[in-house]
Short mmCIF file of C-alpha atoms in Angstrom, two decimals:
data_model
loop_
_atom_site.label_atom_id
_atom_site.label_comp_id
_atom_site.label_asym_id
_atom_site.label_seq_id
_atom_site.Cartn_x
_atom_site.Cartn_y
_atom_site.Cartn_z
CA MET V 1 110.82 112.24 72.69
CA SER V 2 110.54 115.73 71.32
CA LEU V 3 107.29 114.70 69.70
CA LEU V 4 105.82 113.67 73.05
CA SER V 5 107.11 116.49 75.19
CA PRO V 6 103.88 118.54 75.19
CA LEU V 7 102.15 115.41 76.40
CA PHE V 8 102.88 113.60 79.60
CA ASN V 9 105.16 110.69 80.02
CA CYS V 10 103.58 107.45 81.15
CA GLN V 11 104.45 107.92 84.77
CA GLN V 12 102.76 111.30 84.90
CA ALA V 13 99.86 110.08 82.84
CA THR V 14 99.11 107.14 85.12
CA LEU V 15 99.31 109.38 88.16
CA LEU V 16 96.85 111.75 86.51
CA ILE V 17 94.56 108.85 85.72
CA GLU V 18 94.34 108.21 89.44
CA ARG V 19 93.73 111.86 90.20
CA ARG V 20 91.13 112.14 87.50
CA ALA V 21 88.89 109.68 89.35
CA ASP V 22 88.72 112.04 92.28
CA ALA V 23 88.29 115.50 90.83
CA ALA V 24 88.11 116.98 87.37
CA LEU V 25 91.47 118.00 85.98
CA PRO V 26 92.17 121.46 84.59
CA PHE V 27 91.17 121.73 80.98
CA LYS V 28 94.66 121.86 79.55
CA THR V 29 95.76 118.85 81.57
CA LYS V 30 92.70 116.99 80.48
CA VAL V 31 93.46 117.58 76.82
CA GLN V 32 97.07 116.55 77.24
CA LEU V 33 96.06 113.40 79.04
CA TRP V 34 93.44 112.63 76.42
CA ALA V 35 96.08 112.97 73.73
CA HIS V 36 98.46 110.75 75.64
CA LEU V 37 95.84 108.07 76.06
CA HIS V 38 95.16 108.14 72.34
CA LEU V 39 98.80 107.56 71.53
CA CYS V 40 99.78 105.15 74.27
CA PRO V 41 98.06 101.75 74.33
CA TYR V 42 99.71 100.86 77.62
CA CYS V 43 98.32 103.80 79.51
CA LYS V 44 94.96 103.26 77.92
CA ARG V 45 94.96 99.74 79.29
CA TYR V 46 96.13 101.07 82.62
CA ALA V 47 93.18 103.47 82.76
CA PHE V 48 90.75 100.65 82.16
CA GLN V 49 92.43 98.26 84.56
CA SER V 50 92.68 100.87 87.26
CA LYS V 51 88.93 101.32 87.23
CA TYR V 52 88.41 97.60 87.12
CA ILE V 53 90.56 97.10 90.21
CA ALA V 54 88.66 99.79 92.07
CA ARG V 55 85.34 98.12 91.26
CA GLN V 56 86.57 94.73 92.29
CA ALA V 57 88.03 96.00 95.53
CA LEU V 58 84.70 97.51 96.45
CA ALA V 59 82.91 94.28 95.60
CA LEU V 60 85.41 92.33 97.68
CA ALA V 61 84.56 94.30 100.78
CA ALA V 62 80.82 93.81 100.41
CA PRO V 63 79.85 91.48 103.22
CA PHE V 64 78.38 88.17 102.20
CA PRO V 65 74.69 88.28 103.00
CA THR V 66 74.92 84.85 104.52
CA GLY V 67 78.14 83.64 105.90
CA ASP V 68 79.77 82.82 109.13
CA GLY V 69 78.57 85.03 111.94
CA LEU V 70 80.22 85.90 115.19
CA PRO V 71 82.46 83.17 116.55
CA PRO V 72 80.90 81.81 119.76
CA ALA V 73 83.81 82.99 121.89
CA VAL V 74 83.44 86.58 120.70
CA ARG V 75 79.70 86.42 121.10
CA ALA V 76 80.03 85.28 124.70
CA ARG V 77 82.54 88.04 125.41
CA LEU V 78 80.24 90.67 123.94
CA GLN V 79 77.25 89.36 125.83
CA THR V 80 79.21 89.56 129.08
CA LEU V 81 80.19 93.10 128.19
CA VAL V 82 76.67 94.35 127.56
CA ASP V 83 75.23 92.43 130.51
CA ALA V 84 77.84 93.94 132.81
CA HIS V 85 76.92 97.37 131.54
CA GLY V 86 73.21 96.78 132.07
CA ALA V 87 73.79 95.45 135.59
CA GLY V 88 76.23 98.20 136.51
CA THR V 89 74.09 101.19 135.65
CA GLY V 90 70.63 99.85 136.11
CA VAL V 91 69.76 100.97 132.61
CA LEU V 92 67.91 98.34 130.71
CA MET N 1 39.44 134.59 101.43
CA ALA N 2 42.98 135.02 100.31
CA VAL N 3 44.08 132.79 103.13
CA LYS N 4 41.67 130.08 102.08
CA ILE N 5 42.98 130.12 98.55
CA ARG N 6 46.53 129.79 99.71
CA VAL N 7 45.62 126.92 101.92
CA LYS N 8 43.97 125.15 99.04
CA MET N 9 46.89 125.60 96.71
CA ASN N 10 49.52 124.35 99.07
CA ALA N 11 49.64 120.64 99.46
CA PRO N 12 48.94 119.78 103.09
CA ALA N 13 52.25 119.43 104.84
CA PRO N 14 52.84 116.04 106.43
CA VAL N 15 52.15 116.17 110.14
CA PRO N 16 55.16 115.20 112.23
CA ALA N 17 54.53 112.26 114.50
CA ARG N 18 54.88 114.24 117.71
CA LEU N 19 52.08 116.59 116.68
CA ARG N 20 49.55 113.97 115.66
CA GLY N 21 46.45 114.10 117.79
CA LEU N 22 46.72 117.82 118.46
CA THR N 23 44.32 120.29 116.96
CA ALA N 24 45.34 122.25 113.91
CA LYS N 25 45.78 125.32 116.05
CA ALA N 26 48.11 123.56 118.40
CA ARG N 27 50.27 122.40 115.53
CA ARG N 28 51.35 125.87 114.62
CA PRO N 29 55.07 126.10 115.02
CA CYS N 30 55.22 128.39 117.96
CA ILE N 31 58.59 127.67 119.48
CA ARG N 32 60.84 128.82 116.69
CA THR N 33 62.56 131.07 119.17
CA GLN N 34 62.31 131.22 122.89
CA LYS N 35 61.26 134.82 122.62
CA ILE N 36 58.09 134.04 120.75
CA VAL N 37 57.23 131.31 123.18
CA ARG N 38 57.46 133.68 126.07
CA ARG N 39 55.26 136.21 124.34
CA ARG N 40 52.66 133.56 123.68
CA TRP N 41 52.76 132.39 127.24
CA GLN N 42 51.98 135.87 128.35
CA ALA N 43 49.12 136.13 125.93
CA PHE N 44 47.75 132.62 126.52
CA PRO N 45 48.92 131.31 129.84
CA LEU N 46 47.31 127.96 129.17
CA GLY N 47 47.58 128.04 125.41
CA PRO N 48 48.48 125.14 123.21
CA CYS N 49 52.11 126.13 122.99
CA PHE N 50 52.76 124.23 126.16
CA ALA N 51 52.36 121.06 124.27
CA LEU N 52 55.49 121.87 122.36
CA ALA N 53 57.60 123.73 124.86
CA PRO N 54 60.35 121.72 126.52
CA ALA N 55 59.64 121.14 130.17
CA ASN N 56 62.43 123.40 131.38
CA LEU N 57 60.88 126.34 129.52
CA LEU N 58 57.48 125.92 131.08
CA PRO N 59 56.50 128.38 133.77
CA HIS N 60 56.60 126.93 137.23
CA SER N 61 52.88 126.72 137.75
CA THR N 62 52.30 124.48 134.76
CA ALA N 63 55.34 122.28 135.13
CA ALA N 64 53.21 119.59 136.74
CA MET N 65 50.68 119.59 133.93
CA PRO N 66 50.60 116.32 132.06
CA LEU N 67 52.32 116.77 128.76
CA PRO N 68 50.62 115.28 125.74
CA LEU N 69 51.97 111.85 125.01
CA LEU N 70 54.66 111.90 122.40
CA PRO N 71 55.29 108.70 120.51
CA GLU N 72 57.88 106.86 122.51
CA THR N 73 61.22 106.13 120.96
CA PRO N 74 62.20 102.66 122.04
CA LEU N 75 65.06 102.70 124.45
CA PRO N 76 68.18 101.05 123.15
CA ALA N 77 68.54 97.57 124.55
CA PRO N 78 72.22 96.73 124.69
CA GLN N 79 71.55 93.23 126.03
CA GLN N 80 70.10 92.30 122.69
CA TRP N 81 72.85 93.80 120.57
CA PRO N 82 74.97 90.68 120.19
CA ALA N 83 71.96 88.65 119.14
CA ARG N 84 70.37 91.25 116.91
CA PHE N 85 73.28 92.98 115.25
CA GLY N 86 76.36 90.93 116.16
CA ASP N 87 76.52 88.78 113.07
CA GLU N 88 75.80 91.63 110.73
CA LEU N 89 78.41 93.93 112.23
CA TYR N 90 80.93 91.13 112.30
CA ARG N 91 80.42 90.23 108.66
CA PHE N 92 80.69 93.87 107.69
CA ALA N 93 83.97 94.21 109.57
CA LEU N 94 85.24 90.93 108.17
CA GLY N 95 84.74 92.15 104.61
CA ARG N 96 86.90 95.16 105.38
CA VAL N 97 89.74 93.74 107.43
CA SER N 98 89.73 90.11 106.27
CA ASP N 99 91.04 88.89 109.60
CA ALA N 100 88.65 87.18 111.99
CA ASP N 101 90.35 88.30 115.20
CA THR N 102 90.54 91.92 114.14
CA ALA N 103 86.93 91.89 113.01
CA GLY N 104 85.86 90.56 116.40
CA GLU N 105 87.88 93.20 118.17
CA LEU N 106 86.36 95.93 116.03
CA VAL N 107 82.86 94.78 116.90
CA GLN N 108 83.81 94.74 120.56
CA GLU N 109 85.26 98.25 120.36
CA THR N 110 82.06 99.34 118.68
CA PHE N 111 79.97 97.99 121.54
CA VAL N 112 82.24 99.57 124.15
CA SER N 113 81.98 102.97 122.46
CA ALA N 114 78.26 102.57 122.00
CA LEU N 115 77.74 101.73 125.67
CA GLU N 116 79.78 104.74 126.69
CA SER N 117 77.75 107.10 124.56
CA LEU N 118 74.42 105.41 125.20
CA ALA N 119 73.13 108.54 126.88
CA GLY N 120 73.81 110.51 123.72
CA PHE N 121 71.72 108.17 121.61
CA ARG N 122 68.53 110.07 120.91
CA GLY N 123 66.70 107.59 118.82
CA GLN N 124 66.93 109.81 115.76
CA ALA N 125 68.44 106.93 113.86
CA SER N 126 67.77 103.30 114.40
CA GLU N 127 70.10 101.45 116.73
CA ARG N 128 71.37 99.46 113.82
CA THR N 129 72.34 102.54 111.80
CA TRP N 130 73.92 104.06 114.86
CA LEU N 131 76.04 100.97 115.57
CA PHE N 132 77.15 100.83 111.95
CA VAL N 133 78.23 104.46 112.05
CA ILE N 134 80.36 103.67 115.08
CA LEU N 135 81.78 100.57 113.46
CA LYS N 136 82.74 102.49 110.33
CA ARG N 137 84.54 105.00 112.48
CA LYS N 138 86.36 102.14 114.22
CA ILE N 139 87.40 100.71 110.87
CA ILE N 140 88.83 104.05 109.80
CA ASP N 141 90.72 104.23 113.09
CA TYR N 142 92.02 100.76 112.45
CA TYR N 143 93.42 101.78 109.08
CA ARG N 144 94.92 104.86 110.63
CA ARG N 145 96.77 102.79 113.19
CA GLN N 146 97.87 100.44 110.43
CA ALA N 147 99.20 103.27 108.29
CA ARG N 148 101.10 104.81 111.14
CA SER N 149 102.58 101.77 112.81
CA PRO N 150 105.81 101.49 110.84
CA PHE N 151 106.93 104.90 109.81
CA VAL N 152 108.09 104.78 106.23
CA ALA N 153 109.94 107.60 104.63
CA LEU N 154 108.51 108.43 101.28
CA PRO N 155 111.10 109.22 98.66
CA LEU N 156 109.39 111.47 96.19
CA ALA N 157 112.12 111.72 93.60
CA PRO N 158 111.20 109.38 90.77
CA GLU N 159 114.66 107.89 90.43
CA GLN N 160 114.72 106.75 94.06
CA GLY N 161 111.13 105.69 94.44
CA PRO N 162 109.64 102.36 93.51
CA GLU N 163 108.32 104.03 90.37
CA ALA N 164 111.69 103.20 88.84
CA GLU N 165 110.57 99.57 88.80
CA PHE N 166 107.78 100.49 86.44
CA PHE N 167 109.00 103.51 84.50
CA ARG N 168 112.32 104.36 82.96
CA PRO N 169 113.81 107.11 85.09
CA SER N 170 115.24 108.79 82.00
CA ASP N 171 111.97 109.58 80.24
CA GLY N 172 109.21 108.20 82.43
CA HIS N 173 107.95 105.64 79.96
CA TRP N 174 107.03 102.10 80.83
CA GLN N 175 109.99 99.85 81.41
CA ASP N 176 110.29 96.98 78.97
CA GLY N 177 107.97 94.24 80.10
CA GLN N 178 106.15 96.44 82.64
CA GLY N 179 103.60 97.92 80.28
CA PRO N 180 100.05 96.78 81.02
CA GLN N 181 99.00 93.80 78.98
CA PRO N 182 95.45 93.39 77.77
CA TRP N 183 93.26 91.71 80.37
CA ASP N 184 90.73 89.16 79.38
CA VAL N 185 87.96 90.55 81.54
CA GLY N 186 84.50 89.15 81.30
CA ALA N 187 85.27 86.98 78.28
CA ASP N 188 84.02 83.96 80.19
CA GLU N 189 80.57 85.34 80.90
CA GLY N 190 78.76 82.39 79.42
CA ARG N 191 80.61 79.74 81.36
CA GLY N 192 79.13 77.91 84.26
CA ASP N 193 81.85 78.51 86.80
CA VAL N 194 81.78 82.30 86.72
CA ALA N 195 80.94 82.45 90.41
CA LEU N 196 83.83 80.17 91.23
CA GLU N 197 86.20 82.19 89.09
CA GLN N 198 85.03 85.37 90.72
CA GLN N 199 85.72 83.83 94.10
CA GLU N 200 89.22 82.83 93.04
CA PHE N 201 89.84 86.23 91.59
CA GLN N 202 88.80 87.90 94.82
CA HIS N 203 91.06 85.56 96.71
CA ILE N 204 94.00 86.67 94.59
CA LEU N 205 93.01 90.32 94.82
CA ARG N 206 93.00 90.01 98.59
CA ALA N 207 96.38 88.33 98.61
CA CYS N 208 97.79 91.04 96.35
CA GLN N 209 96.35 93.73 98.57
CA GLN N 210 98.08 92.19 101.56
CA ARG N 211 101.40 92.35 99.79
CA LEU N 212 101.27 96.13 99.70
CA THR N 213 102.97 98.08 102.46
CA PRO N 214 100.71 98.78 105.46
CA GLN N 215 100.51 102.41 104.48
CA GLN N 216 99.52 101.60 100.93
CA GLN N 217 96.95 99.11 102.18
CA ALA N 218 95.42 101.69 104.46
CA VAL N 219 95.29 104.38 101.80
CA PHE N 220 93.92 101.94 99.26
CA ALA N 221 91.19 100.73 101.61
CA LEU N 222 90.17 104.20 102.69
CA ARG N 223 90.04 105.44 99.13
CA PHE N 224 88.48 102.55 97.27
CA VAL N 225 86.51 100.73 99.93
CA GLU N 226 85.48 103.32 102.48
CA GLU N 227 85.36 105.86 99.66
CA LEU N 228 86.54 108.77 101.76
CA SER N 229 87.47 111.94 99.96
CA ALA N 230 91.10 112.79 99.35
CA GLU N 231 91.04 115.58 101.92
CA ASP N 232 89.62 113.32 104.59
CA ILE N 233 92.23 110.66 103.99
CA CYS N 234 95.04 113.20 104.06
CA GLN N 235 93.69 114.46 107.35
CA GLU N 236 93.17 111.03 108.89
CA LEU N 237 96.58 109.76 107.91
CA ASN N 238 98.39 113.04 108.23
CA LEU N 239 99.58 113.13 104.64
CA THR N 240 100.21 115.95 102.23
CA PRO N 241 98.10 115.74 99.08
CA SER N 242 101.09 115.06 96.84
CA ASN N 243 102.28 112.25 99.08
CA TYR N 244 98.79 110.87 99.11
CA TRP N 245 98.62 110.71 95.34
CA VAL N 246 102.02 109.12 95.11
CA ILE N 247 100.88 106.42 97.53
CA VAL N 248 97.64 105.81 95.64
CA HIS N 249 99.59 105.58 92.42
CA ARG N 250 102.13 103.14 93.81
CA ALA N 251 99.46 100.99 95.40
CA LYS N 252 97.66 100.76 92.07
CA LEU N 253 100.83 100.02 90.14
CA TYR N 254 101.78 97.16 92.45
CA LEU N 255 98.29 95.79 92.64
CA ARG N 256 97.87 95.93 88.90
CA ARG N 257 101.12 94.11 88.31
CA CYS N 258 100.35 91.52 90.96
CA LEU N 259 96.95 90.78 89.43
CA GLU N 260 98.41 90.61 85.95
CA LYS N 261 101.06 88.13 87.04
CA ASN N 262 98.81 85.95 89.10
CA TRP N 263 95.53 86.06 87.30
CA PHE N 264 95.62 87.58 83.85
CA GLN N 265 98.80 85.88 82.70
CA PRO N 266 98.29 84.93 79.07
CA PRO N 267 98.22 81.14 78.87
CA ALA N 268 101.05 80.68 76.42
CA ALA N 269 103.40 83.36 77.68
#
């Protein structure tokens, strides 16, 4: 415990791993985190897996190029909506 | 002479579309400020500047003069929106909210907003881009509503928060059995059913995401899918930065554990 006190504990380290993805950490923090990651296999795995999850989540949201389109009911509703607008204002 | 040399050295600037067909003299940018325009009018009452001056700046006598034809921007045609962009917008929304009804509603809200602000559409962007911008805004609003609907107090002290599930409150190290296990990522590259596995994995990822609290889901989606900056998310969801980071951290911890349990579980555990 006393050995690790200048470093972070795992809870702080994992939080900093999340922050690190957003903006660069201050130099001292960076060094401390680097040291922690070299000593702690769990947090090292966490850092990798955290990035992996972020990549996968982004890929998950990418729309399938071909897939099911608008359900017919929604399409009809939307068409009514735009037609009503066109008829109401006289704008094409 | 000096002028000629300068002209030769500079690459000819691309001519904007609205100026094509005018003489080189007429292309000179002469309406930087209204003041200059007025001076030029006085000097050349019928000079080429009229081609560029907006109609309301023209002196009365020339207001009826035919203006040179500018390339027409096609008017937006809302009647064709459902046919032209409906499917695309819907699929985009569906990837983000993963719920068919909500995706349909988002597309509808997009169209309603677009129709309302149709007059403000200047044709600077294509209709498609414009509709997507509106849809993205609607998706952010959707997450904002989601994050706000049930108000959850956020205990920040580590011994009260859900962090205690993962870390020992005494020293902040991983609890026994909570430490991340190695994941076998990409080891099955050569196999034939990679696509299928990927599909299953995404299915589980989605299920795990839905197990998060609404607030965590919203923060997670805004950060990792919409890729908003931390400041923007704090502003949209009315969070302080430290709360924001705690939420991101918790969302990742839960998601990581959920994926490990349901997907990366070592076979002979």
